[in-house]
């Protein structure tokens, strides 16, 4: 982790992390994001929303972007200014749908859209980018 990415560094304006696309690494990334958000003095309700939305994006990418047996990577970026917090999750695989409908699955992307003020999912030939944004001026 580079010094500018250290979640404990109050001077770090942004968080940039790169990890294997495994579920345990998604949890590690979630905790790092939460730590970074707390150093920004963001409201706890906002931190809870961005933590859950980002975790859903990370897990979706880890589960759906890479064929069985392959290990890819995930990138997590977060930054904020006076008005907005943005979190981006990027995978470098190819999105693959569930082989069969499962009534217990499929809630992650709708949850991301519900929690974030803005959410965009952009699949490309090089992977999928999920961008989420929250307005700091909005009451929570």
PDB file of N, CA and C in Angstrom, residues 15-52:
ATOM      1  N   UNK A  15      -8.101   7.025  -1.552  1.00  0.00           N
ATOM      2  CA  UNK A  15      -7.738   5.646  -1.233  1.00  0.00           C
ATOM      3  C   UNK A  15      -7.613   4.909  -2.554  1.00  0.00           C
ATOM      4  N   UNK A  16      -6.498   4.231  -2.767  1.00  0.00           N
ATOM      5  CA  UNK A  16      -6.273   3.446  -3.983  1.00  0.00           C
ATOM      6  C   UNK A  16      -5.709   2.095  -3.563  1.00  0.00           C
ATOM      7  N   UNK A  17      -6.489   1.033  -3.773  1.00  0.00           N
ATOM      8  CA  UNK A  17      -6.060  -0.306  -3.384  1.00  0.00           C
ATOM      9  C   UNK A  17      -6.269  -1.290  -4.530  1.00  0.00           C
ATOM     10  N   UNK A  18      -5.393  -2.277  -4.611  1.00  0.00           N
ATOM     11  CA  UNK A  18      -5.406  -3.293  -5.668  1.00  0.00           C
ATOM     12  C   UNK A  18      -5.209  -4.639  -4.972  1.00  0.00           C
ATOM     13  N   UNK A  19      -6.174  -5.552  -5.133  1.00  0.00           N
ATOM     14  CA  UNK A  19      -6.116  -6.834  -4.437  1.00  0.00           C
ATOM     15  C   UNK A  19      -6.606  -7.955  -5.356  1.00  0.00           C
ATOM     16  N   UNK A  20      -6.293  -9.209  -4.996  1.00  0.00           N
ATOM     17  CA  UNK A  20      -6.879 -10.336  -5.723  1.00  0.00           C
ATOM     18  C   UNK A  20      -8.402 -10.314  -5.584  1.00  0.00           C
ATOM     19  N   UNK A  21      -9.077 -10.819  -6.596  1.00  0.00           N
ATOM     20  CA  UNK A  21     -10.553 -10.842  -6.609  1.00  0.00           C
ATOM     21  C   UNK A  21     -11.044 -12.091  -5.890  1.00  0.00           C
ATOM     22  N   UNK A  22     -10.867 -12.091  -4.579  1.00  0.00           N
ATOM     23  CA  UNK A  22     -11.349 -13.188  -3.737  1.00  0.00           C
ATOM     24  C   UNK A  22     -12.257 -12.594  -2.675  1.00  0.00           C
ATOM     25  N   UNK A  23     -13.190 -13.392  -2.181  1.00  0.00           N
ATOM     26  CA  UNK A  23     -14.148 -12.875  -1.204  1.00  0.00           C
ATOM     27  C   UNK A  23     -13.462 -12.356   0.052  1.00  0.00           C
ATOM     28  N   UNK A  24     -12.420 -13.035   0.527  1.00  0.00           N
ATOM     29  CA  UNK A  24     -11.734 -12.552   1.724  1.00  0.00           C
ATOM     30  C   UNK A  24     -11.047 -11.214   1.463  1.00  0.00           C
ATOM     31  N   UNK A  25     -10.591 -10.983   0.238  1.00  0.00           N
ATOM     32  CA  UNK A  25      -9.987  -9.697  -0.095  1.00  0.00           C
ATOM     33  C   UNK A  25     -11.050  -8.611  -0.220  1.00  0.00           C
ATOM     34  N   UNK A  26     -12.257  -8.982  -0.637  1.00  0.00           N
ATOM     35  CA  UNK A  26     -13.358  -8.012  -0.669  1.00  0.00           C
ATOM     36  C   UNK A  26     -13.641  -7.505   0.742  1.00  0.00           C
ATOM     37  N   UNK A  27     -13.591  -8.391   1.717  1.00  0.00           N
ATOM     38  CA  UNK A  27     -13.788  -7.971   3.112  1.00  0.00           C
ATOM     39  C   UNK A  27     -12.675  -7.036   3.566  1.00  0.00           C
ATOM     40  N   UNK A  28     -11.436  -7.372   3.227  1.00  0.00           N
ATOM     41  CA  UNK A  28     -10.298  -6.514   3.585  1.00  0.00           C
ATOM     42  C   UNK A  28     -10.457  -5.124   2.961  1.00  0.00           C
ATOM     43  N   UNK A  29     -10.863  -5.087   1.706  1.00  0.00           N
ATOM     44  CA  UNK A  29     -11.064  -3.800   1.037  1.00  0.00           C
ATOM     45  C   UNK A  29     -12.187  -3.003   1.694  1.00  0.00           C
ATOM     46  N   UNK A  30     -13.247  -3.677   2.091  1.00  0.00           N
ATOM     47  CA  UNK A  30     -14.357  -3.000   2.772  1.00  0.00           C
ATOM     48  C   UNK A  30     -13.867  -2.345   4.060  1.00  0.00           C
ATOM     49  N   UNK A  31     -13.088  -3.079   4.853  1.00  0.00           N
ATOM     50  CA  UNK A  31     -12.587  -2.517   6.114  1.00  0.00           C
ATOM     51  C   UNK A  31     -11.645  -1.344   5.863  1.00  0.00           C
ATOM     52  N   UNK A  32     -10.823  -1.432   4.834  1.00  0.00           N
ATOM     53  CA  UNK A  32      -9.931  -0.319   4.500  1.00  0.00           C
ATOM     54  C   UNK A  32     -10.733   0.914   4.092  1.00  0.00           C
ATOM     55  N   UNK A  33     -11.791   0.706   3.312  1.00  0.00           N
ATOM     56  CA  UNK A  33     -12.645   1.825   2.902  1.00  0.00           C
ATOM     57  C   UNK A  33     -13.310   2.471   4.113  1.00  0.00           C
ATOM     58  N   UNK A  34     -13.810   1.656   5.021  1.00  0.00           N
ATOM     59  CA  UNK A  34     -14.452   2.191   6.222  1.00  0.00           C
ATOM     60  C   UNK A  34     -13.458   3.005   7.048  1.00  0.00           C
ATOM     61  N   UNK A  35     -12.253   2.500   7.212  1.00  0.00           N
ATOM     62  CA  UNK A  35     -11.222   3.243   7.941  1.00  0.00           C
ATOM     63  C   UNK A  35     -10.900   4.563   7.279  1.00  0.00           C
ATOM     64  N   UNK A  36     -10.756   4.545   5.959  1.00  0.00           N
ATOM     65  CA  UNK A  36     -10.488   5.780   5.215  1.00  0.00           C
ATOM     66  C   UNK A  36     -11.637   6.766   5.402  1.00  0.00           C
ATOM     67  N   UNK A  37     -12.870   6.294   5.288  1.00  0.00           N
ATOM     68  CA  UNK A  37     -14.037   7.180   5.415  1.00  0.00           C
ATOM     69  C   UNK A  37     -14.099   7.810   6.804  1.00  0.00           C
ATOM     70  N   UNK A  38     -13.740   7.053   7.812  1.00  0.00           N
ATOM     71  CA  UNK A  38     -13.775   7.607   9.179  1.00  0.00           C
ATOM     72  C   UNK A  38     -12.722   8.702   9.355  1.00  0.00           C
ATOM     73  N   UNK A  39     -11.581   8.593   8.672  1.00  0.00           N
ATOM     74  CA  UNK A  39     -10.575   9.653   8.774  1.00  0.00           C
ATOM     75  C   UNK A  39     -11.020  10.920   8.061  1.00  0.00           C
ATOM     76  N   UNK A  40     -12.045  10.822   7.254  1.00  0.00           N
ATOM     77  CA  UNK A  40     -12.581  11.984   6.537  1.00  0.00           C
ATOM     78  C   UNK A  40     -13.661  12.693   7.348  1.00  0.00           C
ATOM     79  N   UNK A  41     -13.994  12.168   8.515  1.00  0.00           N
ATOM     80  CA  UNK A  41     -15.058  12.739   9.361  1.00  0.00           C
ATOM     81  C   UNK A  41     -16.399  12.766   8.645  1.00  0.00           C
ATOM     82  N   UNK A  42     -16.689  11.731   7.896  1.00  0.00           N
ATOM     83  CA  UNK A  42     -17.977  11.628   7.213  1.00  0.00           C
ATOM     84  C   UNK A  42     -19.034  11.168   8.208  1.00  0.00           C
ATOM     85  N   UNK A  43     -20.296  11.516   7.970  1.00  0.00           N
ATOM     86  CA  UNK A  43     -21.366  11.056   8.861  1.00  0.00           C
ATOM     87  C   UNK A  43     -21.445   9.525   8.875  1.00  0.00           C
ATOM     88  N   UNK A  44     -21.734   8.970  10.047  1.00  0.00           N
ATOM     89  CA  UNK A  44     -21.789   7.510  10.184  1.00  0.00           C
ATOM     90  C   UNK A  44     -22.819   6.874   9.247  1.00  0.00           C
ATOM     91  N   UNK A  45     -23.955   7.537   9.035  1.00  0.00           N
ATOM     92  CA  UNK A  45     -24.966   6.978   8.127  1.00  0.00           C
ATOM     93  C   UNK A  45     -24.416   6.880   6.706  1.00  0.00           C
ATOM     94  N   UNK A  46     -23.647   7.868   6.283  1.00  0.00           N
ATOM     95  CA  UNK A  46     -23.033   7.840   4.957  1.00  0.00           C
ATOM     96  C   UNK A  46     -21.979   6.737   4.893  1.00  0.00           C
ATOM     97  N   UNK A  47     -21.177   6.613   5.937  1.00  0.00           N
ATOM     98  CA  UNK A  47     -20.157   5.564   5.967  1.00  0.00           C
ATOM     99  C   UNK A  47     -20.811   4.190   5.844  1.00  0.00           C
ATOM    100  N   UNK A  48     -21.906   3.979   6.546  1.00  0.00           N
ATOM    101  CA  UNK A  48     -22.610   2.691   6.464  1.00  0.00           C
ATOM    102  C   UNK A  48     -23.102   2.430   5.045  1.00  0.00           C
ATOM    103  N   UNK A  49     -23.653   3.452   4.384  1.00  0.00           N
ATOM    104  CA  UNK A  49     -24.139   3.289   3.009  1.00  0.00           C
ATOM    105  C   UNK A  49     -23.008   2.979   2.047  1.00  0.00           C
ATOM    106  N   UNK A  50     -21.910   3.730   2.120  1.00  0.00           N
ATOM    107  CA  UNK A  50     -20.834   3.492   1.153  1.00  0.00           C
ATOM    108  C   UNK A  50     -20.122   2.181   1.448  1.00  0.00           C
ATOM    109  N   UNK A  51     -20.029   1.784   2.719  1.00  0.00           N
ATOM    110  CA  UNK A  51     -19.413   0.503   3.057  1.00  0.00           C
ATOM    111  C   UNK A  51     -20.209  -0.662   2.462  1.00  0.00           C
ATOM    112  N   UNK A  52     -21.524  -0.659   2.644  1.00  0.00           N
ATOM    113  CA  UNK A  52     -22.347  -1.757   2.141  1.00  0.00           C
ATOM    114  C   UNK A  52     -22.403  -1.753   0.615  1.00  0.00           C
TER     115      UNK A  52
END
